[in-house]
Amino acid sequence: MRRDFWKKNGLAVTGILCLLIAWQGRAMETVTGQESVVPEQQEARKVALTFDDGPSEYTMELSRGLKERGVQATFFLLGENMEERREMVEQLVKDGHLIGNHSYHHVQLNKLSKEAAKGEIEKTNQLIREWTGEDPLYIRPPYGAWSQELENVVDMIPVFWNVDSLDWKLQNKERVLCCLSGQVEEGDMILMHDGYQSSVDAAFALVDQLQNQGFVFVNVEEMILE
Ligand SMILES: [Zn+2]
């Protein structure tokens, strides 16, 4: 009877014993070892929130709310929307956000001549440079349309996205949240737009949700340099 038991369950019992020994060894290590062992699941999971097409009348509320939540986001600004909004751009920087370029007229850059594309990018860079004192390094090409040729035209890093909130289309906080829910993973770049109240509300709710799940928000630069 006993032999039968071991025959049938010997492997399983041995496995459990090994696990117990290993666990005890680990526990001893934790107590006596000098190195602190941080379990993997407790490490910060980084995500980046990016906002295109601004600034707009909703940008300041968004910037303030993100700051209150300790979130640094990246704003890819549109030159034509920046005009007359210098204070907003300055405030974005004060609130700790990173500023990038989204062209001047929201054009598909790879369809333009080299000179025209360069002009679109440079005109917006000039405003950013003049108002913030910083030369922007990152560009989000409208429609994600980029080309190798453009890399040679400007000395900037194109930044795309892998999670699209579709906020411009849905224009509804709950639907945007629903679209993003369960989709976000470590290392994601989330695309949103700061031109809608619903996007601002959805961004705050998303940040609250993801921070509760242990996510940490970083700007695009920090994400890329990782
Ligand atoms: Zn855009």
PDB file of C-alpha atoms in Angstrom, residues 77-202:
ATOM      1  CA  LEU A  77       2.451  70.833 -30.152  1.00  0.00           C
ATOM      2  CA  LEU A  78       1.063  72.130 -33.398  1.00  0.00           C
ATOM      3  CA  GLY A  79       2.650  75.418 -34.445  1.00  0.00           C
ATOM      4  CA  GLU A  80      -0.577  77.020 -35.629  1.00  0.00           C
ATOM      5  CA  ASN A  81      -2.260  76.216 -32.306  1.00  0.00           C
ATOM      6  CA  MET A  82       0.662  77.663 -30.380  1.00  0.00           C
ATOM      7  CA  GLU A  83       0.247  81.160 -31.790  1.00  0.00           C
ATOM      8  CA  GLU A  84      -1.191  83.512 -29.122  1.00  0.00           C
ATOM      9  CA  ARG A  85      -0.708  80.792 -26.484  1.00  0.00           C
ATOM     10  CA  ARG A  86       2.805  81.460 -25.289  1.00  0.00           C
ATOM     11  CA  GLU A  87       1.815  81.430 -21.611  1.00  0.00           C
ATOM     12  CA  MET A  88       0.300  77.985 -21.985  1.00  0.00           C
ATOM     13  CA  VAL A  89       3.464  76.584 -23.507  1.00  0.00           C
ATOM     14  CA  GLU A  90       5.562  78.147 -20.754  1.00  0.00           C
ATOM     15  CA  GLN A  91       3.229  76.708 -18.125  1.00  0.00           C
ATOM     16  CA  LEU A  92       3.499  73.210 -19.613  1.00  0.00           C
ATOM     17  CA  VAL A  93       7.249  73.389 -19.115  1.00  0.00           C
ATOM     18  CA  LYS A  94       6.842  74.773 -15.575  1.00  0.00           C
ATOM     19  CA  ASP A  95       4.525  71.870 -14.779  1.00  0.00           C
ATOM     20  CA  GLY A  96       7.307  69.465 -15.753  1.00  0.00           C
ATOM     21  CA  HIS A  97       6.050  68.222 -19.117  1.00  0.00           C
ATOM     22  CA  LEU A  98       8.194  67.571 -22.186  1.00  0.00           C
ATOM     23  CA  ILE A  99       7.469  69.543 -25.350  1.00  0.00           C
ATOM     24  CA  GLY A 100       7.733  68.000 -28.805  1.00  0.00           C
ATOM     25  CA  ASN A 101       6.948  69.070 -32.363  1.00  0.00           C
ATOM     26  CA  HIS A 102       3.820  68.030 -34.318  1.00  0.00           C
ATOM     27  CA  SER A 103       4.498  70.195 -37.431  1.00  0.00           C
ATOM     28  CA  TYR A 104       3.001  73.651 -38.006  1.00  0.00           C
ATOM     29  CA  HIS A 105      -0.147  72.930 -40.041  1.00  0.00           C
ATOM     30  CA  HIS A 106      -0.757  69.243 -39.220  1.00  0.00           C
ATOM     31  CA  VAL A 107       0.420  68.084 -42.607  1.00  0.00           C
ATOM     32  CA  GLN A 108       1.550  64.705 -43.857  1.00  0.00           C
ATOM     33  CA  LEU A 109       5.265  65.443 -43.921  1.00  0.00           C
ATOM     34  CA  ASN A 110       6.374  62.604 -46.194  1.00  0.00           C
ATOM     35  CA  LYS A 111       4.150  63.946 -48.969  1.00  0.00           C
ATOM     36  CA  LEU A 112       5.862  67.327 -49.010  1.00  0.00           C
ATOM     37  CA  SER A 113       9.079  68.330 -50.705  1.00  0.00           C
ATOM     38  CA  LYS A 114      12.139  68.236 -48.468  1.00  0.00           C
ATOM     39  CA  GLU A 115      12.152  72.019 -48.233  1.00  0.00           C
ATOM     40  CA  ALA A 116       8.456  72.279 -47.367  1.00  0.00           C
ATOM     41  CA  ALA A 117       8.711  69.536 -44.731  1.00  0.00           C
ATOM     42  CA  LYS A 118      11.718  71.199 -43.192  1.00  0.00           C
ATOM     43  CA  GLY A 119       9.854  74.519 -43.136  1.00  0.00           C
ATOM     44  CA  GLU A 120       6.843  72.922 -41.368  1.00  0.00           C
ATOM     45  CA  ILE A 121       9.052  71.436 -38.689  1.00  0.00           C
ATOM     46  CA  GLU A 122      11.408  74.348 -38.290  1.00  0.00           C
ATOM     47  CA  LYS A 123       8.630  76.938 -37.914  1.00  0.00           C
ATOM     48  CA  THR A 124       7.259  75.083 -34.888  1.00  0.00           C
ATOM     49  CA  ASN A 125      10.731  74.381 -33.507  1.00  0.00           C
ATOM     50  CA  GLN A 126      11.460  78.065 -33.664  1.00  0.00           C
ATOM     51  CA  LEU A 127       8.438  78.951 -31.523  1.00  0.00           C
ATOM     52  CA  ILE A 128       9.283  76.261 -28.981  1.00  0.00           C
ATOM     53  CA  ARG A 129      12.926  77.338 -28.880  1.00  0.00           C
ATOM     54  CA  GLU A 130      12.035  80.988 -28.465  1.00  0.00           C
ATOM     55  CA  TRP A 131       9.433  80.430 -25.737  1.00  0.00           C
ATOM     56  CA  THR A 132      11.023  77.656 -23.704  1.00  0.00           C
ATOM     57  CA  GLY A 133      14.728  78.178 -24.361  1.00  0.00           C
ATOM     58  CA  GLU A 134      14.982  74.501 -25.334  1.00  0.00           C
ATOM     59  CA  ASP A 135      15.588  73.000 -28.755  1.00  0.00           C
ATOM     60  CA  PRO A 136      12.977  70.287 -29.208  1.00  0.00           C
ATOM     61  CA  LEU A 137      14.480  66.892 -29.938  1.00  0.00           C
ATOM     62  CA  TYR A 138      11.343  64.827 -30.458  1.00  0.00           C
ATOM     63  CA  ILE A 139       8.785  64.964 -33.250  1.00  0.00           C
ATOM     64  CA  ARG A 140       5.496  63.153 -33.609  1.00  0.00           C
ATOM     65  CA  PRO A 141       4.782  63.267 -37.339  1.00  0.00           C
ATOM     66  CA  PRO A 142       1.071  63.860 -38.044  1.00  0.00           C
ATOM     67  CA  TYR A 143      -0.648  60.568 -39.014  1.00  0.00           C
ATOM     68  CA  GLY A 144       2.550  58.785 -38.015  1.00  0.00           C
ATOM     69  CA  ALA A 145       3.787  59.468 -41.546  1.00  0.00           C
ATOM     70  CA  TRP A 146       7.584  59.573 -41.626  1.00  0.00           C
ATOM     71  CA  SER A 147      10.335  58.510 -44.009  1.00  0.00           C
ATOM     72  CA  GLN A 148      14.029  57.789 -44.013  1.00  0.00           C
ATOM     73  CA  GLU A 149      14.502  60.867 -46.166  1.00  0.00           C
ATOM     74  CA  LEU A 150      13.009  63.066 -43.428  1.00  0.00           C
ATOM     75  CA  GLU A 151      15.592  61.718 -40.983  1.00  0.00           C
ATOM     76  CA  ASN A 152      18.213  63.360 -43.169  1.00  0.00           C
ATOM     77  CA  VAL A 153      16.272  66.626 -43.409  1.00  0.00           C
ATOM     78  CA  VAL A 154      15.962  67.297 -39.687  1.00  0.00           C
ATOM     79  CA  ASP A 155      17.992  66.241 -36.702  1.00  0.00           C
ATOM     80  CA  MET A 156      15.072  65.038 -34.591  1.00  0.00           C
ATOM     81  CA  ILE A 157      13.833  61.745 -33.193  1.00  0.00           C
ATOM     82  CA  PRO A 158      10.417  60.611 -34.479  1.00  0.00           C
ATOM     83  CA  VAL A 159       8.176  59.236 -31.744  1.00  0.00           C
ATOM     84  CA  PHE A 160       5.215  57.031 -32.576  1.00  0.00           C
ATOM     85  CA  TRP A 161       2.740  55.231 -30.305  1.00  0.00           C
ATOM     86  CA  ASN A 162       1.481  51.738 -29.720  1.00  0.00           C
ATOM     87  CA  VAL A 163      -1.747  52.396 -27.831  1.00  0.00           C
ATOM     88  CA  ASP A 164      -4.296  54.615 -29.563  1.00  0.00           C
ATOM     89  CA  SER A 165      -7.031  55.979 -27.281  1.00  0.00           C
ATOM     90  CA  LEU A 166      -9.155  57.065 -30.283  1.00  0.00           C
ATOM     91  CA  ASP A 167     -10.224  59.942 -28.043  1.00  0.00           C
ATOM     92  CA  TRP A 168     -10.642  62.350 -30.985  1.00  0.00           C
ATOM     93  CA  LYS A 169     -13.178  59.982 -32.480  1.00  0.00           C
ATOM     94  CA  LEU A 170     -15.013  58.779 -29.372  1.00  0.00           C
ATOM     95  CA  GLN A 171     -15.159  62.133 -27.552  1.00  0.00           C
ATOM     96  CA  ASN A 172     -16.647  60.450 -24.520  1.00  0.00           C
ATOM     97  CA  LYS A 173     -14.768  59.812 -21.273  1.00  0.00           C
ATOM     98  CA  GLU A 174     -16.306  56.399 -20.535  1.00  0.00           C
ATOM     99  CA  ARG A 175     -15.841  55.132 -24.071  1.00  0.00           C
ATOM    100  CA  VAL A 176     -12.223  56.273 -24.175  1.00  0.00           C
ATOM    101  CA  LEU A 177     -11.578  54.546 -20.846  1.00  0.00           C
ATOM    102  CA  CYS A 178     -13.348  51.461 -22.061  1.00  0.00           C
ATOM    103  CA  CYS A 179     -11.188  51.455 -25.202  1.00  0.00           C
ATOM    104  CA  LEU A 180      -8.002  51.631 -23.116  1.00  0.00           C
ATOM    105  CA  SER A 181      -9.084  49.411 -20.272  1.00  0.00           C
ATOM    106  CA  GLY A 182      -6.922  46.322 -19.952  1.00  0.00           C
ATOM    107  CA  GLN A 183      -4.903  47.332 -23.015  1.00  0.00           C
ATOM    108  CA  VAL A 184      -2.078  49.188 -21.327  1.00  0.00           C
ATOM    109  CA  GLU A 185       1.142  47.346 -20.554  1.00  0.00           C
ATOM    110  CA  GLU A 186       4.592  48.282 -19.362  1.00  0.00           C
ATOM    111  CA  GLY A 187       6.554  50.297 -21.912  1.00  0.00           C
ATOM    112  CA  ASP A 188       3.479  51.556 -23.775  1.00  0.00           C
ATOM    113  CA  MET A 189       3.239  54.956 -25.444  1.00  0.00           C
ATOM    114  CA  ILE A 190      -0.367  56.099 -25.213  1.00  0.00           C
ATOM    115  CA  LEU A 191      -1.694  58.503 -27.823  1.00  0.00           C
ATOM    116  CA  MET A 192      -4.272  61.089 -26.730  1.00  0.00           C
ATOM    117  CA  HIS A 193      -5.240  64.618 -27.780  1.00  0.00           C
ATOM    118  CA  ASP A 194      -5.708  67.606 -25.487  1.00  0.00           C
ATOM    119  CA  GLY A 195      -8.336  69.277 -27.652  1.00  0.00           C
ATOM    120  CA  TYR A 196     -11.380  67.812 -25.879  1.00  0.00           C
ATOM    121  CA  GLN A 197     -12.810  68.014 -22.357  1.00  0.00           C
ATOM    122  CA  SER A 198     -13.620  64.297 -22.593  1.00  0.00           C
ATOM    123  CA  SER A 199      -9.940  63.534 -23.264  1.00  0.00           C
ATOM    124  CA  VAL A 200      -8.876  65.514 -20.201  1.00  0.00           C
ATOM    125  CA  ASP A 201     -11.421  63.690 -18.012  1.00  0.00           C
ATOM    126  CA  ALA A 202     -10.452  60.315 -19.472  1.00  0.00           C
TER     127      ALA A 202
END
